[in-house]
mmCIF file of N, CA and C in Angstrom:
data_model
loop_
_atom_site.group_PDB
_atom_site.id
_atom_site.type_symbol
_atom_site.label_atom_id
_atom_site.label_comp_id
_atom_site.label_asym_id
_atom_site.label_seq_id
_atom_site.Cartn_x
_atom_site.Cartn_y
_atom_site.Cartn_z
ATOM 1 N N UNK A 512 21.519 -17.231 -20.928
ATOM 2 C CA UNK A 512 20.682 -17.259 -22.107
ATOM 3 C C UNK A 512 18.914 -16.388 -22.115
ATOM 4 N N UNK A 513 18.792 -15.699 -21.083
ATOM 5 C CA UNK A 513 18.186 -14.540 -21.551
ATOM 6 C C UNK A 513 17.140 -14.206 -22.440
ATOM 7 N N UNK A 514 17.195 -14.014 -23.064
ATOM 8 C CA UNK A 514 16.409 -13.465 -24.413
ATOM 9 C C UNK A 514 16.029 -14.907 -25.002
ATOM 10 N N UNK A 515 16.087 -16.161 -24.589
ATOM 11 C CA UNK A 515 15.231 -17.214 -24.693
ATOM 12 C C UNK A 515 14.659 -17.745 -23.778
ATOM 13 N N UNK A 516 14.753 -16.736 -22.762
ATOM 14 C CA UNK A 516 13.988 -17.631 -21.384
ATOM 15 C C UNK A 516 12.501 -17.535 -21.415
ATOM 16 N N UNK A 517 11.647 -18.493 -20.661
ATOM 17 C CA UNK A 517 10.501 -18.398 -20.706
ATOM 18 C C UNK A 517 10.082 -17.442 -19.345
ATOM 19 N N UNK A 518 11.250 -17.764 -18.477
ATOM 20 C CA UNK A 518 10.217 -16.924 -17.471
ATOM 21 C C UNK A 518 10.083 -15.740 -16.902
ATOM 22 N N UNK A 519 9.509 -15.230 -16.538
ATOM 23 C CA UNK A 519 8.464 -14.465 -16.482
ATOM 24 C C UNK A 519 9.522 -13.792 -15.483
ATOM 25 N N UNK A 520 9.203 -11.849 -15.825
ATOM 26 C CA UNK A 520 9.301 -11.558 -14.818
ATOM 27 C C UNK A 520 8.480 -11.282 -13.242
ATOM 28 N N UNK A 521 9.006 -11.421 -12.814
ATOM 29 C CA UNK A 521 8.766 -11.306 -11.124
ATOM 30 C C UNK A 521 7.704 -9.243 -11.039
ATOM 31 N N UNK A 522 6.717 -9.512 -9.873
ATOM 32 C CA UNK A 522 6.245 -8.169 -10.446
ATOM 33 C C UNK A 522 7.671 -7.251 -9.594
ATOM 34 N N UNK A 523 7.980 -7.582 -9.001
ATOM 35 C CA UNK A 523 8.566 -6.367 -8.505
ATOM 36 C C UNK A 523 10.181 -5.930 -9.425
ATOM 37 N N UNK A 524 10.532 -6.949 -10.163
ATOM 38 C CA UNK A 524 11.095 -6.718 -11.139
ATOM 39 C C UNK A 524 10.813 -5.345 -12.016
ATOM 40 N N UNK A 525 9.259 -5.912 -13.122
ATOM 41 C CA UNK A 525 8.349 -5.087 -13.388
ATOM 42 C C UNK A 525 8.418 -3.568 -12.863
ATOM 43 N N UNK A 526 8.288 -3.851 -11.279
ATOM 44 C CA UNK A 526 8.217 -2.173 -10.623
ATOM 45 C C UNK A 526 9.620 -1.988 -10.537
ATOM 46 N N UNK A 527 10.235 -2.185 -10.614
ATOM 47 C CA UNK A 527 12.177 -1.593 -10.637
ATOM 48 C C UNK A 527 12.212 -1.347 -11.929
ATOM 49 N N UNK A 528 12.098 -2.028 -13.438
ATOM 50 C CA UNK A 528 12.276 -1.834 -14.488
ATOM 51 C C UNK A 528 11.268 -0.648 -15.063
ATOM 52 N N UNK A 529 10.232 -0.595 -14.665
ATOM 53 C CA UNK A 529 9.663 1.145 -15.015
ATOM 54 C C UNK A 529 9.950 2.215 -14.188
ATOM 55 N N UNK A 530 10.662 1.951 -12.945
ATOM 56 C CA UNK A 530 11.239 3.355 -12.026
ATOM 57 C C UNK A 530 12.398 3.708 -12.155
ATOM 58 N N UNK A 531 12.920 2.654 -13.697
ATOM 59 C CA UNK A 531 14.500 2.853 -13.757
ATOM 60 C C UNK A 531 14.171 3.577 -15.044
ATOM 61 N N UNK A 532 13.401 3.163 -15.904
ATOM 62 C CA UNK A 532 12.905 3.681 -16.918
ATOM 63 C C UNK A 532 11.877 4.722 -17.070
ATOM 64 N N UNK A 533 11.619 5.394 -15.986
ATOM 65 C CA UNK A 533 10.807 6.162 -15.886
ATOM 66 C C UNK A 533 9.826 5.920 -16.397
ATOM 67 N N UNK A 534 8.985 5.199 -16.116
ATOM 68 C CA UNK A 534 8.019 4.609 -17.212
ATOM 69 C C UNK A 534 6.765 3.867 -16.066
ATOM 70 N N UNK A 535 6.308 4.908 -14.966
ATOM 71 C CA UNK A 535 5.663 4.730 -14.191
ATOM 72 C C UNK A 535 4.077 5.192 -14.524
ATOM 73 N N UNK A 536 4.332 5.496 -14.964
ATOM 74 C CA UNK A 536 2.525 5.583 -16.244
ATOM 75 C C UNK A 536 2.418 4.531 -16.446
ATOM 76 N N UNK A 537 3.280 3.581 -16.784
ATOM 77 C CA UNK A 537 2.740 1.567 -17.023
ATOM 78 C C UNK A 537 2.700 1.595 -16.286
ATOM 79 N N UNK A 538 2.405 1.267 -15.062
ATOM 80 C CA UNK A 538 2.022 0.581 -13.891
ATOM 81 C C UNK A 538 0.903 -0.780 -13.983
ATOM 82 N N UNK A 539 0.104 0.231 -14.059
ATOM 83 C CA UNK A 539 -1.049 -0.534 -14.066
ATOM 84 C C UNK A 539 -1.192 -1.571 -15.097
ATOM 85 N N UNK A 540 -1.084 -0.707 -16.625
ATOM 86 C CA UNK A 540 -0.606 -1.756 -17.562
ATOM 87 C C UNK A 540 -0.196 -2.988 -17.525
ATOM 88 N N UNK A 541 1.003 -2.603 -16.749
ATOM 89 C CA UNK A 541 2.360 -3.561 -16.716
ATOM 90 C C UNK A 541 1.988 -4.679 -15.341
ATOM 91 N N UNK A 542 0.591 -4.838 -14.334
ATOM 92 C CA UNK A 542 0.592 -4.746 -13.534
ATOM 93 C C UNK A 542 -0.978 -6.435 -13.599
ATOM 94 N N UNK A 543 -1.716 -6.048 -14.758
ATOM 95 C CA UNK A 543 -2.894 -6.514 -15.528
ATOM 96 C C UNK A 543 -2.416 -8.185 -16.230
ATOM 97 N N UNK A 544 -1.097 -7.729 -16.692
ATOM 98 C CA UNK A 544 -0.359 -8.895 -17.314
ATOM 99 C C UNK A 544 -0.415 -10.226 -16.229
ATOM 100 N N UNK A 545 -0.470 -9.775 -14.471
ATOM 101 C CA UNK A 545 -0.386 -10.482 -13.880
ATOM 102 C C UNK A 545 -1.574 -12.070 -13.558
ATOM 103 N N UNK A 546 -1.534 -12.711 -13.001
ATOM 104 C CA UNK A 546 -2.796 -13.273 -12.296
ATOM 105 C C UNK A 546 -2.786 -13.326 -10.961
ATOM 106 N N UNK A 547 -3.030 -12.221 -9.600
ATOM 107 C CA UNK A 547 -2.356 -11.934 -8.929
ATOM 108 C C UNK A 547 -3.218 -13.415 -7.530
ATOM 109 N N UNK A 548 -3.879 -14.182 -8.168
ATOM 110 C CA UNK A 548 -4.516 -15.324 -7.967
ATOM 111 C C UNK A 548 -3.239 -16.409 -8.335
ATOM 112 N N UNK A 549 -2.617 -16.614 -8.801
ATOM 113 C CA UNK A 549 -1.592 -17.699 -9.033
ATOM 114 C C UNK A 549 -0.232 -16.616 -8.183
ATOM 115 N N UNK A 550 -0.027 -15.825 -7.133
ATOM 116 C CA UNK A 550 0.935 -15.203 -7.157
ATOM 117 C C UNK A 550 0.933 -15.708 -5.845
ATOM 118 N N UNK A 551 2.711 -15.596 -5.300
ATOM 119 C CA UNK A 551 2.732 -16.459 -3.975
ATOM 120 C C UNK A 551 3.078 -15.609 -2.582
ATOM 121 N N UNK A 552 2.275 -15.111 -1.469
ATOM 122 C CA UNK A 552 3.617 -14.291 -0.762
ATOM 123 C C UNK A 552 3.458 -12.970 -0.794
ATOM 124 N N UNK A 553 4.833 -12.837 -0.552
ATOM 125 C CA UNK A 553 5.130 -11.573 -1.151
ATOM 126 C C UNK A 553 4.864 -10.494 -2.605
ATOM 127 N N UNK A 554 5.223 -11.259 -3.100
ATOM 128 C CA UNK A 554 5.002 -10.870 -4.087
ATOM 129 C C UNK A 554 3.515 -10.951 -4.387
ATOM 130 N N UNK A 555 2.377 -11.174 -4.305
ATOM 131 C CA UNK A 555 1.050 -11.330 -3.705
ATOM 132 C C UNK A 555 0.781 -9.724 -3.094
ATOM 133 N N UNK A 556 1.187 -9.563 -2.301
ATOM 134 C CA UNK A 556 1.305 -8.680 -1.533
ATOM 135 C C UNK A 556 1.984 -7.186 -2.219
ATOM 136 N N UNK A 557 2.944 -6.920 -3.213
ATOM 137 C CA UNK A 557 3.807 -6.204 -3.770
ATOM 138 C C UNK A 557 2.440 -6.488 -4.676
ATOM 139 N N UNK A 558 1.673 -7.348 -5.681
ATOM 140 C CA UNK A 558 1.089 -7.184 -6.529
ATOM 141 C C UNK A 558 -0.153 -5.606 -6.542
ATOM 142 N N UNK A 559 -0.833 -6.585 -5.121
ATOM 143 C CA UNK A 559 -2.158 -6.041 -3.881
ATOM 144 C C UNK A 559 -1.632 -4.594 -4.182
ATOM 145 N N UNK A 560 -0.029 -4.194 -3.750
ATOM 146 C CA UNK A 560 -0.220 -3.045 -3.271
ATOM 147 C C UNK A 560 0.470 -1.813 -4.329
ATOM 148 N N UNK A 561 0.701 -2.663 -4.930
ATOM 149 C CA UNK A 561 1.114 -1.644 -6.529
ATOM 150 C C UNK A 561 -0.147 -1.011 -7.432
ATOM 151 N N UNK A 562 -0.836 -2.014 -7.353
ATOM 152 C CA UNK A 562 -2.555 -2.141 -8.300
ATOM 153 C C UNK A 562 -3.833 -1.165 -7.013
ATOM 154 N N UNK A 563 -3.441 -0.995 -5.702
ATOM 155 C CA UNK A 563 -3.694 0.154 -5.309
ATOM 156 C C UNK A 563 -2.555 1.329 -5.701
ATOM 157 N N UNK A 564 -2.372 0.976 -5.550
ATOM 158 C CA UNK A 564 -1.537 2.569 -5.552
ATOM 159 C C UNK A 564 -1.267 3.480 -6.998
ATOM 160 N N UNK A 565 -1.083 2.141 -8.205
ATOM 161 C CA UNK A 565 -1.554 2.769 -9.378
ATOM 162 C C UNK A 565 -2.992 3.694 -9.901
ATOM 163 N N UNK A 566 -4.223 2.868 -8.435
ATOM 164 C CA UNK A 566 -5.546 3.250 -9.253
ATOM 165 C C UNK A 566 -5.193 5.339 -8.550
ATOM 166 N N UNK A 567 -4.085 4.840 -7.034
ATOM 167 C CA UNK A 567 -4.335 5.994 -6.072
ATOM 168 C C UNK A 567 -3.474 7.420 -7.225
ATOM 169 N N UNK A 568 -2.149 6.860 -7.953
ATOM 170 C CA UNK A 568 -1.374 7.982 -8.706
ATOM 171 C C UNK A 568 -2.142 8.666 -10.388
ATOM 172 N N UNK A 569 -3.027 8.356 -10.022
ATOM 173 C CA UNK A 569 -4.001 8.502 -11.590
ATOM 174 C C UNK A 569 -5.233 9.316 -10.889
ATOM 175 N N UNK A 570 -5.291 9.086 -9.425
ATOM 176 C CA UNK A 570 -5.917 10.192 -8.970
ATOM 177 C C UNK A 570 -8.227 9.362 -8.405
ATOM 178 N N UNK A 571 -8.185 8.290 -8.954
ATOM 179 C CA UNK A 571 -8.818 8.006 -9.140
ATOM 180 C C UNK A 571 -8.885 7.102 -7.021
ATOM 181 N N UNK A 572 -9.295 7.598 -5.857
ATOM 182 C CA UNK A 572 -9.414 7.637 -4.413
ATOM 183 C C UNK A 572 -10.645 6.540 -5.255
ATOM 184 N N UNK A 573 -11.798 6.776 -5.481
ATOM 185 C CA UNK A 573 -12.625 5.358 -5.310
ATOM 186 C C UNK A 573 -12.094 4.098 -5.628
ATOM 187 N N UNK A 574 -11.374 4.270 -6.742
ATOM 188 C CA UNK A 574 -10.587 2.941 -7.352
ATOM 189 C C UNK A 574 -9.836 2.031 -6.238
ATOM 190 N N UNK A 575 -9.299 3.784 -5.774
ATOM 191 C CA UNK A 575 -7.817 3.149 -5.025
ATOM 192 C C UNK A 575 -8.492 2.553 -3.391
ATOM 193 N N UNK A 576 -9.725 3.182 -3.246
ATOM 194 C CA UNK A 576 -9.612 2.625 -2.117
ATOM 195 C C UNK A 576 -10.914 1.127 -2.286
ATOM 196 N N UNK A 577 -11.056 0.858 -2.884
ATOM 197 C CA UNK A 577 -11.938 -0.475 -3.452
ATOM 198 C C UNK A 577 -10.736 -1.323 -3.690
ATOM 199 N N UNK A 578 -9.546 -1.165 -4.499
ATOM 200 C CA UNK A 578 -8.410 -1.691 -4.702
ATOM 201 C C UNK A 578 -7.543 -2.031 -3.406
ATOM 202 N N UNK A 579 -7.797 -1.447 -2.369
ATOM 203 C CA UNK A 579 -6.401 -1.383 -0.998
ATOM 204 C C UNK A 579 -7.950 -2.205 -0.206
ATOM 205 N N UNK A 580 -8.700 -1.997 -0.235
ATOM 206 C CA UNK A 580 -10.046 -3.101 0.463
ATOM 207 C C UNK A 580 -9.461 -4.610 0.258
ATOM 208 N N UNK A 581 -10.041 -5.094 -1.019
ATOM 209 C CA UNK A 581 -9.696 -5.961 -1.738
ATOM 210 C C UNK A 581 -8.334 -6.613 -1.354
ATOM 211 N N UNK A 582 -7.039 -5.598 -1.734
ATOM 212 C CA UNK A 582 -6.290 -5.832 -0.596
ATOM 213 C C UNK A 582 -5.621 -6.360 0.666
ATOM 214 N N UNK A 583 -6.465 -5.445 0.915
ATOM 215 C CA UNK A 583 -6.512 -6.140 2.850
ATOM 216 C C UNK A 583 -6.840 -7.154 2.830
ATOM 217 N N UNK A 584 -8.169 -7.770 2.341
ATOM 218 C CA UNK A 584 -8.395 -8.814 2.183
ATOM 219 C C UNK A 584 -7.791 -10.430 2.279
ATOM 220 N N UNK A 585 -7.304 -9.209 0.241
ATOM 221 C CA UNK A 585 -6.579 -11.286 0.590
ATOM 222 C C UNK A 585 -4.937 -10.826 0.725
ATOM 223 N N UNK A 586 -4.089 -9.792 1.688
ATOM 224 C CA UNK A 586 -3.418 -9.721 2.342
ATOM 225 C C UNK A 586 -3.617 -9.192 3.645
ATOM 226 N N UNK A 587 -4.214 -9.798 4.366
ATOM 227 C CA UNK A 587 -4.464 -9.258 6.140
ATOM 228 C C UNK A 587 -2.981 -8.997 7.356
ATOM 229 N N UNK A 588 -1.992 -9.380 6.779
ATOM 230 C CA UNK A 588 -0.856 -9.767 7.340
ATOM 231 C C UNK A 588 0.277 -8.912 6.973
ATOM 232 N N UNK A 589 -0.136 -7.309 5.899
ATOM 233 C CA UNK A 589 0.916 -6.947 5.389
ATOM 234 C C UNK A 589 0.108 -5.330 5.989
ATOM 235 N N UNK A 590 1.624 -4.696 6.096
ATOM 236 C CA UNK A 590 1.182 -3.485 7.071
ATOM 237 C C UNK A 590 1.177 -2.255 5.992
ATOM 238 N N UNK A 591 1.796 -2.411 5.144
ATOM 239 C CA UNK A 591 2.037 -1.693 4.074
ATOM 240 C C UNK A 591 0.406 -1.455 3.469
ATOM 241 N N UNK A 592 0.333 -1.969 3.463
ATOM 242 C CA UNK A 592 -1.197 -2.493 2.552
ATOM 243 C C UNK A 592 -2.753 -1.884 3.616
ATOM 244 N N UNK A 593 -2.315 -2.417 4.699
ATOM 245 C CA UNK A 593 -2.987 -2.269 6.096
ATOM 246 C C UNK A 593 -2.913 -0.470 5.796
ATOM 247 N N UNK A 594 -1.516 -0.142 5.910
ATOM 248 C CA UNK A 594 -1.601 1.253 6.491
ATOM 249 C C UNK A 594 -1.687 2.383 5.014
ATOM 250 N N UNK A 595 -2.139 1.578 3.705
ATOM 251 C CA UNK A 595 -2.722 2.440 2.424
ATOM 252 C C UNK A 595 -4.442 2.664 3.025
ATOM 253 N N UNK A 596 -4.889 1.525 3.001
ATOM 254 C CA UNK A 596 -6.685 1.215 3.237
ATOM 255 C C UNK A 596 -6.873 2.751 4.275
ATOM 256 N N UNK A 597 -6.128 2.668 5.613
ATOM 257 C CA UNK A 597 -6.206 3.205 7.050
ATOM 258 C C UNK A 597 -6.311 4.422 6.048
ATOM 259 N N UNK A 598 -5.508 5.223 5.165
ATOM 260 C CA UNK A 598 -4.788 6.741 4.241
ATOM 261 C C UNK A 598 -6.384 6.906 4.116
ATOM 262 N N UNK A 599 -6.812 6.078 3.336
ATOM 263 C CA UNK A 599 -8.236 5.984 2.019
ATOM 264 C C UNK A 599 -8.610 6.174 3.184
ATOM 265 N N UNK A 600 -9.422 5.118 4.291
ATOM 266 C CA UNK A 600 -11.174 6.175 5.291
ATOM 267 C C UNK A 600 -10.118 6.321 5.490
ATOM 268 N N UNK A 601 -9.124 7.321 6.598
ATOM 269 C CA UNK A 601 -8.790 9.133 6.649
ATOM 270 C C UNK A 601 -9.706 9.853 5.556
ATOM 271 N N UNK A 602 -9.057 9.505 3.938
ATOM 272 C CA UNK A 602 -9.628 10.653 3.081
ATOM 273 C C UNK A 602 -10.942 10.352 3.167
ATOM 274 N N UNK A 603 -11.632 8.956 3.037
ATOM 275 C CA UNK A 603 -12.898 9.415 3.107
ATOM 276 C C UNK A 603 -13.883 9.715 4.438
ATOM 277 N N UNK A 604 -13.664 10.177 5.843
ATOM 278 C CA UNK A 604 -14.202 10.296 6.513
ATOM 279 C C UNK A 604 -14.197 9.499 7.744
ATOM 280 N N UNK A 605 -13.568 8.490 7.824
ATOM 281 C CA UNK A 605 -14.017 7.015 8.966
ATOM 282 C C UNK A 605 -12.907 7.456 10.003
ATOM 283 N N UNK A 606 -12.459 8.724 10.414
ATOM 284 C CA UNK A 606 -11.162 8.529 11.119
ATOM 285 C C UNK A 606 -11.037 7.800 12.995
ATOM 286 N N UNK A 607 -12.280 6.462 12.960
ATOM 287 C CA UNK A 607 -12.422 5.465 13.704
ATOM 288 C C UNK A 607 -11.412 4.093 12.554
ATOM 289 N N UNK A 608 -12.579 3.884 12.359
ATOM 290 C CA UNK A 608 -11.864 3.032 11.023
ATOM 291 C C UNK A 608 -9.686 3.156 10.644
ATOM 292 N N UNK A 609 -10.207 4.703 10.077
ATOM 293 C CA UNK A 609 -8.346 4.150 10.094
ATOM 294 C C UNK A 609 -7.689 4.450 10.790
ATOM 295 N N UNK A 610 -7.590 4.630 11.698
ATOM 296 C CA UNK A 610 -6.677 4.528 13.426
ATOM 297 C C UNK A 610 -7.122 2.902 13.667
ATOM 298 N N UNK A 611 -7.980 2.696 13.740
ATOM 299 C CA UNK A 611 -7.681 1.264 13.726
ATOM 300 C C UNK A 611 -6.527 0.140 13.148
ATOM 301 N N UNK A 612 -6.576 0.798 11.633
ATOM 302 C CA UNK A 612 -6.344 0.340 10.644
ATOM 303 C C UNK A 612 -4.375 0.110 10.716
ATOM 304 N N UNK A 613 -4.618 1.681 11.388
ATOM 305 C CA UNK A 613 -3.400 2.184 11.753
ATOM 306 C C UNK A 613 -2.911 1.517 13.223
ATOM 307 N N UNK A 614 -3.495 1.708 13.799
ATOM 308 C CA UNK A 614 -3.320 0.777 15.428
ATOM 309 C C UNK A 614 -2.596 -0.728 14.864
ATOM 310 N N UNK A 615 -2.819 -1.214 13.755
ATOM 311 C CA UNK A 615 -2.396 -3.023 13.620
ATOM 312 C C UNK A 615 -0.811 -2.659 12.531
ATOM 313 N N UNK A 616 -0.699 -1.721 12.509
ATOM 314 C CA UNK A 616 0.567 -1.754 11.924
ATOM 315 C C UNK A 616 1.269 -1.563 12.690
ATOM 316 N N UNK A 617 3.151 -2.187 12.600
ATOM 317 C CA UNK A 617 3.352 -2.404 13.779
ATOM 318 C C UNK A 617 4.966 -2.285 13.216
ATOM 319 N N UNK A 618 6.023 -0.855 14.219
ATOM 320 C CA UNK A 618 6.995 -0.877 13.658
ATOM 321 C C UNK A 618 8.243 -1.736 14.405
ATOM 322 N N UNK A 619 9.156 -1.860 13.374
ATOM 323 C CA UNK A 619 9.584 -1.376 12.423
ATOM 324 C C UNK A 619 8.977 -1.744 10.805
ATOM 325 N N UNK A 620 8.095 -2.771 11.165
ATOM 326 C CA UNK A 620 8.067 -2.838 9.976
ATOM 327 C C UNK A 620 6.778 -2.582 8.516
ATOM 328 N N UNK A 621 6.425 -1.441 9.166
ATOM 329 C CA UNK A 621 6.240 0.194 8.643
ATOM 330 C C UNK A 621 7.515 1.016 9.091
ATOM 331 N N UNK A 622 8.061 2.342 8.768
ATOM 332 C CA UNK A 622 8.941 3.219 8.401
ATOM 333 C C UNK A 622 8.166 4.264 9.565
ATOM 334 N N UNK A 623 9.229 4.948 10.183
ATOM 335 C CA UNK A 623 9.627 5.999 11.014
ATOM 336 C C UNK A 623 8.356 6.914 10.620
ATOM 337 N N UNK A 624 8.436 7.402 8.536
ATOM 338 C CA UNK A 624 7.806 7.822 8.578
ATOM 339 C C UNK A 624 6.564 7.765 8.400
ATOM 340 N N UNK A 625 6.063 6.757 7.903
ATOM 341 C CA UNK A 625 5.227 6.196 7.887
ATOM 342 C C UNK A 625 4.241 7.108 9.602
ATOM 343 N N UNK A 626 4.755 5.937 10.683
ATOM 344 C CA UNK A 626 3.891 6.449 11.539
ATOM 345 C C UNK A 626 4.181 7.362 12.313
ATOM 346 N N UNK A 627 4.960 8.994 11.296
ATOM 347 C CA UNK A 627 4.859 10.239 11.297
ATOM 348 C C UNK A 627 3.280 10.670 10.904
ATOM 349 N N UNK A 628 3.878 10.507 9.471
ATOM 350 C CA UNK A 628 2.244 10.668 9.001
ATOM 351 C C UNK A 628 0.702 9.990 9.598
ATOM 352 N N UNK A 629 0.886 8.369 10.149
ATOM 353 C CA UNK A 629 -0.301 8.273 10.980
ATOM 354 C C UNK A 629 -0.584 9.234 11.712
ATOM 355 N N UNK A 630 0.259 10.055 12.472
ATOM 356 C CA UNK A 630 0.203 10.672 13.812
ATOM 357 C C UNK A 630 -0.440 11.777 12.987
ATOM 358 N N UNK A 631 0.278 12.332 11.853
ATOM 359 C CA UNK A 631 -0.916 13.513 11.497
ATOM 360 C C UNK A 631 -1.418 13.481 10.832
ATOM 361 N N UNK A 632 -2.736 12.415 10.410
ATOM 362 C CA UNK A 632 -4.009 12.203 10.209
ATOM 363 C C UNK A 632 -4.302 12.344 11.166
ATOM 364 N N UNK A 633 -4.248 12.061 12.302
ATOM 365 C CA UNK A 633 -4.754 11.640 13.746
ATOM 366 C C UNK A 633 -5.052 12.857 14.156
ATOM 367 N N UNK A 634 -3.891 13.525 14.569
ATOM 368 C CA UNK A 634 -3.881 15.549 14.468
ATOM 369 C C UNK A 634 -4.802 16.183 13.886
ATOM 370 N N UNK A 635 -5.140 15.788 12.587
ATOM 371 C CA UNK A 635 -5.856 16.533 11.534
ATOM 372 C C UNK A 635 -7.299 15.854 11.706
ATOM 373 N N UNK A 636 -7.210 14.985 12.570
ATOM 374 C CA UNK A 636 -9.363 14.475 12.952
ATOM 375 C C UNK A 636 -9.444 14.531 14.556
ATOM 376 N N UNK A 637 -8.286 15.739 14.826
ATOM 377 C CA UNK A 637 -8.774 15.882 16.494
ATOM 378 C C UNK A 637 -7.917 15.151 17.636
ATOM 379 N N UNK A 638 -7.605 13.743 17.400
ATOM 380 C CA UNK A 638 -7.758 12.512 17.889
ATOM 381 C C UNK A 638 -5.695 12.615 18.476
ATOM 382 N N UNK A 639 -5.940 13.573 19.565
ATOM 383 C CA UNK A 639 -4.276 13.526 19.804
ATOM 384 C C UNK A 639 -4.032 12.493 20.247
ATOM 385 N N UNK A 640 -4.155 12.138 21.128
ATOM 386 C CA UNK A 640 -3.941 10.441 22.080
ATOM 387 C C UNK A 640 -3.554 10.092 20.775
ATOM 388 N N UNK A 641 -4.543 9.748 20.038
ATOM 389 C CA UNK A 641 -4.086 8.457 18.651
ATOM 390 C C UNK A 641 -2.693 8.938 17.938
ATOM 391 N N UNK A 642 -2.293 10.030 18.014
ATOM 392 C CA UNK A 642 -1.455 10.790 17.652
ATOM 393 C C UNK A 642 -0.089 11.250 18.457
ATOM 394 N N UNK A 643 0.290 10.634 19.992
ATOM 395 C CA UNK A 643 1.391 10.806 20.711
ATOM 396 C C UNK A 643 0.968 9.537 20.766
ATOM 397 N N UNK A 644 0.885 8.469 20.148
ATOM 398 C CA UNK A 644 0.738 6.907 20.334
ATOM 399 C C UNK A 644 1.172 6.854 19.698
ATOM 400 N N UNK A 645 1.540 7.078 18.838
ATOM 401 C CA UNK A 645 1.840 6.716 16.503
ATOM 402 C C UNK A 645 3.356 7.011 17.025
ATOM 403 N N UNK A 646 3.638 8.132 17.877
ATOM 404 C CA UNK A 646 4.915 9.413 17.763
ATOM 405 C C UNK A 646 5.217 8.579 19.016
ATOM 406 N N UNK A 647 5.254 7.192 19.948
ATOM 407 C CA UNK A 647 5.663 7.592 21.308
ATOM 408 C C UNK A 647 6.316 5.695 20.754
ATOM 409 N N UNK A 648 6.076 5.773 19.988
ATOM 410 C CA UNK A 648 6.611 4.060 18.870
ATOM 411 C C UNK A 648 8.104 4.480 18.157
ATOM 412 N N UNK A 649 7.940 5.687 18.319
ATOM 413 C CA UNK A 649 9.432 6.452 17.184
ATOM 414 C C UNK A 649 10.888 6.830 18.485
ATOM 415 N N UNK A 650 10.079 7.647 19.763
ATOM 416 C CA UNK A 650 10.610 7.832 20.367
ATOM 417 C C UNK A 650 10.737 7.628 21.942
#
């Protein structure tokens, strides 16, 4: 009897629904219905990650940076959040902080695709030794 259920959708369920319905433009609006301070563990990480993604998707890089910084403070063990914040530091012209955050990400907690991206960012900043470091985790 889901019709009468008072159980609220989880963050993952909301995201899955929006993706299935091709309504990811509603992500920010739907996430605002949650109080992140009341979420636990993985759901809290997911909320913070997608809260940053929502700002990124609408092209607001300063807000995305602020949100990913806040997310990292709230969920410092999340490699997904750490990786996203590292990318934002790269865009802001701070390769040292970017690389420091990338180095905190562990394979296979992040995908080989993420490591390739980290390597590419390092290459763009002419940090070849760091670029090779990330590639060596895969090969």
